[in-house]
Short mmCIF file of C-alpha atoms and ligand atoms in Angstrom, two decimals:
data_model
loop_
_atom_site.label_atom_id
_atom_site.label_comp_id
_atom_site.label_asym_id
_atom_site.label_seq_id
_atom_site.Cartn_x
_atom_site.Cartn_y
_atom_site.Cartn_z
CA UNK A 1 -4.08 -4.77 24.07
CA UNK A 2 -7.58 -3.45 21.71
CA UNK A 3 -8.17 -1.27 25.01
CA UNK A 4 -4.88 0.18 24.81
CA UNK A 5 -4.47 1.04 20.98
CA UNK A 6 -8.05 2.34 21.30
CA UNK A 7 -6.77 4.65 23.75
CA UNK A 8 -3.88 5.37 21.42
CA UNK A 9 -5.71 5.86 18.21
CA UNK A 10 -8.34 8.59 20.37
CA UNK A 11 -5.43 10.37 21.58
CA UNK A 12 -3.62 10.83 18.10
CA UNK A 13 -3.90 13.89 16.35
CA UNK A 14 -1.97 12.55 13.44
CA UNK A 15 -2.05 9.14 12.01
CA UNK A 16 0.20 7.24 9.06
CA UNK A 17 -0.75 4.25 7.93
CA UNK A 18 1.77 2.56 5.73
CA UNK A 19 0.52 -0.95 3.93
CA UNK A 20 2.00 -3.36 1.84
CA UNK A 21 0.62 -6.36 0.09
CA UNK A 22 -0.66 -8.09 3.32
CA UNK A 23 -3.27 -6.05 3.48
CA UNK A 24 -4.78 -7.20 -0.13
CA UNK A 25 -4.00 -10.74 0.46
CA UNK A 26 -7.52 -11.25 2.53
CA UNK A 27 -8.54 -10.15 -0.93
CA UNK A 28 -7.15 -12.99 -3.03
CA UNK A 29 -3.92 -10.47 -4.34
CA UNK A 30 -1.06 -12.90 -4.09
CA UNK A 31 2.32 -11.30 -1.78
CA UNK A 32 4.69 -10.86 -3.28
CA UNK A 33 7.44 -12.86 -0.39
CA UNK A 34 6.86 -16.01 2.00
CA UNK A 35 4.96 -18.91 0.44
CA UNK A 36 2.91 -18.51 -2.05
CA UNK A 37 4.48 -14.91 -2.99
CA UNK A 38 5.14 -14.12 -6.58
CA UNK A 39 8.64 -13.74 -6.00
CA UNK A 40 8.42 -17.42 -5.11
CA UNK A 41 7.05 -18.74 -8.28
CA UNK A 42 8.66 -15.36 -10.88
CA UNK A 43 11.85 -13.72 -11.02
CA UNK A 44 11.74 -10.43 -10.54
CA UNK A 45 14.73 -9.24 -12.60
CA UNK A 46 12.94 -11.10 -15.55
CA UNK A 47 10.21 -8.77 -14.88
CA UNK A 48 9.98 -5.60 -12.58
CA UNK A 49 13.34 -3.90 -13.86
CA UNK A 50 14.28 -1.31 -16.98
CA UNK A 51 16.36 -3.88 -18.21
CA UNK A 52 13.88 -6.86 -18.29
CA UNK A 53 11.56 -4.27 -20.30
CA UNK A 54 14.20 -3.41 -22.83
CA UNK A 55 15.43 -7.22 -22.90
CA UNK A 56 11.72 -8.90 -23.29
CA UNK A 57 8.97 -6.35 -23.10
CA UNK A 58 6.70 -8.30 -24.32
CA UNK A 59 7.23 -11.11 -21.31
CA UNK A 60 6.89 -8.34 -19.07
CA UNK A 61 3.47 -7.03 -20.37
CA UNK A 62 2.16 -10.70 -20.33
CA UNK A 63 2.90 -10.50 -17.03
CA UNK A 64 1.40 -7.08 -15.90
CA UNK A 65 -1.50 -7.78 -18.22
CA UNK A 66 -1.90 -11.71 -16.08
CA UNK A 67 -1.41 -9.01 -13.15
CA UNK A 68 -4.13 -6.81 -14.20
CA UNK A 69 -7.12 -9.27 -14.74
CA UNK A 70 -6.39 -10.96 -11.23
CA UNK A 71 -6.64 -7.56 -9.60
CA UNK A 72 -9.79 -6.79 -11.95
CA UNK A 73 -11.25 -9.58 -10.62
CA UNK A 74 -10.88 -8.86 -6.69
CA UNK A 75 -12.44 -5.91 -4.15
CA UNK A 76 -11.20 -4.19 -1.57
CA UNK A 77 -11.47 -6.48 2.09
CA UNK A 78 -12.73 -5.90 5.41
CA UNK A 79 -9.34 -4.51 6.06
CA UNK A 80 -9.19 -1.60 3.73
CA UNK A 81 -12.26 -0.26 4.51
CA UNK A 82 -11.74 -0.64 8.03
CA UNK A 83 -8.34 1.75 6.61
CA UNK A 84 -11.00 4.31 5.79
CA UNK A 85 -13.18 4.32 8.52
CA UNK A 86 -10.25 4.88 10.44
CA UNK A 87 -9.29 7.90 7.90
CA UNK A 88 -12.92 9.48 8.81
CA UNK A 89 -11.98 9.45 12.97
CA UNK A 90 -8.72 11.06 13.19
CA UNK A 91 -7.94 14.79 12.21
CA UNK A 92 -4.69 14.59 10.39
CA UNK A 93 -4.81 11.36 8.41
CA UNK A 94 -2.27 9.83 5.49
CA UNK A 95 -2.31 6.74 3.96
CA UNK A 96 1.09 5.48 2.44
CA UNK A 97 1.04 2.18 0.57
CA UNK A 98 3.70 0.48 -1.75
CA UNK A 99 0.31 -1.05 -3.53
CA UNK A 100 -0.25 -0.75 -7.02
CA UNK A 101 -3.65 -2.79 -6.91
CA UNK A 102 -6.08 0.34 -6.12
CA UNK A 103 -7.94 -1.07 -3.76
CA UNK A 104 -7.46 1.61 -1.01
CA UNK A 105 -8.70 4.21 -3.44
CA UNK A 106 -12.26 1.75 -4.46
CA UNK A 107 -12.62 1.34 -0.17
CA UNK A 108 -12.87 5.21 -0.64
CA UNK A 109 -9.63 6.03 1.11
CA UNK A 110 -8.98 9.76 0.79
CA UNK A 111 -5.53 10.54 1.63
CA UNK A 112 -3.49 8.06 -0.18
CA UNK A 113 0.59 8.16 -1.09
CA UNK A 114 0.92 5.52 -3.73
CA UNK A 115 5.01 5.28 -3.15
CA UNK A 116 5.09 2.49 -5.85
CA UNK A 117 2.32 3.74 -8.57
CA UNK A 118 -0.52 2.38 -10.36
CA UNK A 119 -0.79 -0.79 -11.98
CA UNK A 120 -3.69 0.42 -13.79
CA UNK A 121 -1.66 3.68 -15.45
CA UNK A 122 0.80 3.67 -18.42
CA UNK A 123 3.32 5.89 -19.09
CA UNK A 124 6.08 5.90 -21.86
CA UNK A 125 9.54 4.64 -20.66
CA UNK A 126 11.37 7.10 -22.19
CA UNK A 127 10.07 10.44 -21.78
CA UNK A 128 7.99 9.40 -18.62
CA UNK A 129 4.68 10.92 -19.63
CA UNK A 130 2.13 9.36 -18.08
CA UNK A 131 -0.87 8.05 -21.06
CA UNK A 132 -4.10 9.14 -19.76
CA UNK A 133 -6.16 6.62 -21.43
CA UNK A 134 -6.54 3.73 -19.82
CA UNK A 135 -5.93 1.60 -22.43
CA UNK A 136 -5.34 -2.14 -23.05
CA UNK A 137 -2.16 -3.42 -23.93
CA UNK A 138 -0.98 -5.93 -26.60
CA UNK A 139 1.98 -7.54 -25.83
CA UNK A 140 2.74 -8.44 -29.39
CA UNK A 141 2.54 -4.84 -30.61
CA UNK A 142 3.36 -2.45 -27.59
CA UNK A 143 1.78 0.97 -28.31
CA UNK A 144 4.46 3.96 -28.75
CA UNK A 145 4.20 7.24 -26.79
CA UNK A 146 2.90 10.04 -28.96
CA UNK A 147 5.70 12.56 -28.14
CA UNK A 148 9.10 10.28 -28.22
CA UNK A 149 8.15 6.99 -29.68
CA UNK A 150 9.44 5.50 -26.45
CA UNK A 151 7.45 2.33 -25.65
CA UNK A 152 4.66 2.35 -23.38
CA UNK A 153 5.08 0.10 -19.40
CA UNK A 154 2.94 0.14 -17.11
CA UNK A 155 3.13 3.06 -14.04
CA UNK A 156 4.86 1.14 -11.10
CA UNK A 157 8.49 1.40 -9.62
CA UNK A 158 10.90 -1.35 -10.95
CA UNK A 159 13.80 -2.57 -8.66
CA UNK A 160 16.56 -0.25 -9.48
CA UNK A 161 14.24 2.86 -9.79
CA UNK A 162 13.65 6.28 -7.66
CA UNK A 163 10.17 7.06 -6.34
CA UNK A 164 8.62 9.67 -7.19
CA UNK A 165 9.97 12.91 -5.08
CA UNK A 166 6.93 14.75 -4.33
CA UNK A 167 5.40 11.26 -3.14
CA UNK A 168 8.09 9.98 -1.28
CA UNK A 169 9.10 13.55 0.00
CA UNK A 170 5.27 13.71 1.39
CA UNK A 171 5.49 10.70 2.77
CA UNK A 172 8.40 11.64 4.81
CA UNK A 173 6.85 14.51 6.39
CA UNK A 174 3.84 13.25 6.97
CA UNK A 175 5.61 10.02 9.21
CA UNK A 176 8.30 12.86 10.87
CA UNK A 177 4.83 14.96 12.11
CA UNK A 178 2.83 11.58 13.41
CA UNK A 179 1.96 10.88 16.70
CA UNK A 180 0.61 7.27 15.45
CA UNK A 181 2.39 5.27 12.92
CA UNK A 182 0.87 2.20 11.92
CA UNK A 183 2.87 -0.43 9.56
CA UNK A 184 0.41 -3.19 7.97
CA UNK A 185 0.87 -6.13 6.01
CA UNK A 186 4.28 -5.40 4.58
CA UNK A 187 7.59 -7.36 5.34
CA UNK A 188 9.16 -4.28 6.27
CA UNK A 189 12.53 -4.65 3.34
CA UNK A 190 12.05 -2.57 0.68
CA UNK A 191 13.53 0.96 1.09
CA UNK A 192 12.56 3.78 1.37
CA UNK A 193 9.16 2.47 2.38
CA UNK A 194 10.33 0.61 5.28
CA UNK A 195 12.43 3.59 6.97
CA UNK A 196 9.18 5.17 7.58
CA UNK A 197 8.11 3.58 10.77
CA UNK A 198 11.83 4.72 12.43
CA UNK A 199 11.38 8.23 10.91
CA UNK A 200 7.78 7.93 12.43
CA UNK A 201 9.33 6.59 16.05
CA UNK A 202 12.57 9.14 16.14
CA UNK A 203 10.36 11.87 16.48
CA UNK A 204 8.16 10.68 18.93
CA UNK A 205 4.98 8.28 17.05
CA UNK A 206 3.83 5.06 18.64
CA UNK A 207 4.81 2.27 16.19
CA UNK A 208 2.25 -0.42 15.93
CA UNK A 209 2.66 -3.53 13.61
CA UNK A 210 -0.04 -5.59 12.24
CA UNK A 211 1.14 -8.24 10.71
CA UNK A 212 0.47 -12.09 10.72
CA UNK A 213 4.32 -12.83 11.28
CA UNK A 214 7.32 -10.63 12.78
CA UNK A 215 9.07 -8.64 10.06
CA UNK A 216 12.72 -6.33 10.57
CA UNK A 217 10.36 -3.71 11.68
CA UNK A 218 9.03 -5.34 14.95
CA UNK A 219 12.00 -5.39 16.99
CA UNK A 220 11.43 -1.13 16.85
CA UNK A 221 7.74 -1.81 17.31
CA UNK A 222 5.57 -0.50 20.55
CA UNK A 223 3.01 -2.82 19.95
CA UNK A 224 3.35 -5.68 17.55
CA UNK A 225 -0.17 -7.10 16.74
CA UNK A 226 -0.11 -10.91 15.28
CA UNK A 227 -3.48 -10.85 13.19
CA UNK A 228 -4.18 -10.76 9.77
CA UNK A 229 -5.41 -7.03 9.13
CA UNK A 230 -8.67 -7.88 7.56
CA UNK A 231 -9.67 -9.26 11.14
CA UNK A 232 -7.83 -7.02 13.52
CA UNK A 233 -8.51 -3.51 11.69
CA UNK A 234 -12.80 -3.89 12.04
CA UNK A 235 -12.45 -5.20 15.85
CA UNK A 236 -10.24 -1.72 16.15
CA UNK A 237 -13.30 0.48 14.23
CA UNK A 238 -16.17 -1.01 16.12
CA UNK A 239 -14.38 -0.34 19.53
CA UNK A 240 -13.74 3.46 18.80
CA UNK A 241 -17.42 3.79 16.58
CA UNK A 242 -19.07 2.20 19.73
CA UNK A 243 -17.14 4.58 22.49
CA UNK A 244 -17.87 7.46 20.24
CA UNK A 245 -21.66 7.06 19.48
CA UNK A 246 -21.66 6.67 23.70
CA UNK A 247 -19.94 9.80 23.67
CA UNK A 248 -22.10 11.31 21.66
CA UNK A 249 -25.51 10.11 23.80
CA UNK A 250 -23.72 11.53 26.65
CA UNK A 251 -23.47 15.03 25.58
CA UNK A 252 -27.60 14.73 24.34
CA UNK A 253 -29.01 14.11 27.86
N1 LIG B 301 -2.66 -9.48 7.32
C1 LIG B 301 -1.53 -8.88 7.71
N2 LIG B 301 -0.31 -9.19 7.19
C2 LIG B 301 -0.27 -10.14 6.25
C3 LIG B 301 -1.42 -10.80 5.78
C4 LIG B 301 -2.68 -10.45 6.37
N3 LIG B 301 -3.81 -11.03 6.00
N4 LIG B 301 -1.04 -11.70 4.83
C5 LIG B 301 0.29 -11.58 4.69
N5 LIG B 301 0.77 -10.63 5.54
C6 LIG B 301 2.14 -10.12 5.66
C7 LIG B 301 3.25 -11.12 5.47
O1 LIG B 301 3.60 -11.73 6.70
C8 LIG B 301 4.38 -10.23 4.95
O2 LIG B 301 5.15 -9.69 6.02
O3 LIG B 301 2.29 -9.19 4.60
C9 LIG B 301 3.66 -9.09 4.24
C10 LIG B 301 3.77 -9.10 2.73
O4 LIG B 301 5.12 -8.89 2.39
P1 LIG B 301 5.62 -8.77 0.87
O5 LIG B 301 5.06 -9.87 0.07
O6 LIG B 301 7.11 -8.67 0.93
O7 LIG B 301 4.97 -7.42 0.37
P2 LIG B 301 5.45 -5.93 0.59
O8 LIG B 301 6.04 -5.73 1.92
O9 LIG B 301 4.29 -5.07 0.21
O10 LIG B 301 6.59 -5.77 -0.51
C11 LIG B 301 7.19 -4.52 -0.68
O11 LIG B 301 8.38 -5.28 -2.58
O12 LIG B 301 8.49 -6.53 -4.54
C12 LIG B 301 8.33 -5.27 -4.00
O13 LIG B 301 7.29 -3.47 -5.09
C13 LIG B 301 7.00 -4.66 -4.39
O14 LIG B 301 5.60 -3.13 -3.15
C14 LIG B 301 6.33 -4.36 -3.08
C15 LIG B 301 7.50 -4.28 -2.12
#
């Protein structure tokens, strides 16, 4: 099936990938569903909603701010930089992830939609300006934006809250225009993210799946690859680097 997906990938003129916390999890960033997910062990209306902020900010800053040193601690896998050699062989190239960790951008991924924001970035939760410093946050005396006084969260999309439009509006067009949708590491429920790969395959993409169990999204899936990205992805890389360094040779003699 490498051979064939190969073929694929040459062929494309226009590739999404869309990612979701599989693909950090060869990285030691916890899921968030299945076993050891976060949603396992936390409640996430205690801490990834408007209302658990206004209820208990300062819970939910001891959490992002727990959040924030595991993520400090970890680097971007085999996986995600397989993500951006992949970027550097195809002509029309867009990375969508619902990851706030950042780790596509340190693999020096180019094209990237972050649908669900920044863990790193703070903006007020009033007047939604985003702070520019990247500063450190004390739970026990939240800074105030500048402009309202509204208290500052960090810059990710709670349950209950719209995407950003320009980000999720790019991200439609760019899966409506592929030839090549690829859907890695994410369980495939959260909306509008996981629409993507049928928006992708209505208008004619191949829909491949990479993930280390089946999600919703397989039974729509072409090709549905059972391999944890961080191995599959390179295996994928060194087949089309190898063909296209032969290629290459060829056209010298
Ligand atoms: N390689 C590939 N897939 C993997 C790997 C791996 N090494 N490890 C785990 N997976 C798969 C799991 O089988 C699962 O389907 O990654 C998926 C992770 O699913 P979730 O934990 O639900 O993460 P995600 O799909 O990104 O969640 C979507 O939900 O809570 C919200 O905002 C949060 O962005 C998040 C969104």
């Amino acid at each position: 099936m490498l051979n064939e997906i190969v073929e694929i990938f040459k062929k494309s003129k226009s590739c999404v990938i869309l990612t979701g916390a599989g693909i950090s999890a060869e990285s030691g960033v916890p899921t968030f569903r299945g076993k050891e997910g976060l949603w396992g062990k936390f409640k996430p209306e205690e801490l990834a909603t408007m209302d658990a902020f206004v209820a208990n900010s300062k819970i939910v800053w001891e959490w992002y701010n727990w959040r924030r040193d595991l993520m400090n601690k970890v680097e971007p896998n085999t996986g995600h930089y397989a993500i951006t050699d992949l970027e550097s062989l195809c002509p029309d190239f867009t990375l969508v992830t619902q990851n706030v960790d950042g780790l596509h951008s340190m693999a020096k991924t180019k094209n990237i939609l972050e649908l669900h924001g920044n863990i790193y970035r703070n903006k007020c939760c009033d007047c939604s300006r985003i702070i520019e410093d990247n500063i450190e946050i004390n739970p026990d005396n939240i800074p105030k934006c500048q402009y309202c006084g509204g208290k500052i969260r960090p810059d990710v999309v709670w349950f209950g809250e719209l995407l950003n439009p320009q980000i999720i509006n790019s991200a439609f067009v760019k899966s409506e225009k592929a030839d090549l949708f690829f859907s890695i590491g994410t369980s495939g429920i959260i909306h509008p993210a996981a629409s993507l790969p049928a928006i992708a395959k209505r208008n004619g993409a191949v829909f491949i799946e990479i993930n280390t169990e089946e999600t919703p999204l397989t039974y729509i899936a072409d090709y549905h690859i059972e391999s944890k990205s961080g191995e599959y992805l390179p295996k994928l890389v060194d087949l089309l680097t190898k063909e296209r360094h032969s290629f290459k040779t060829k056209l010298l003699y």
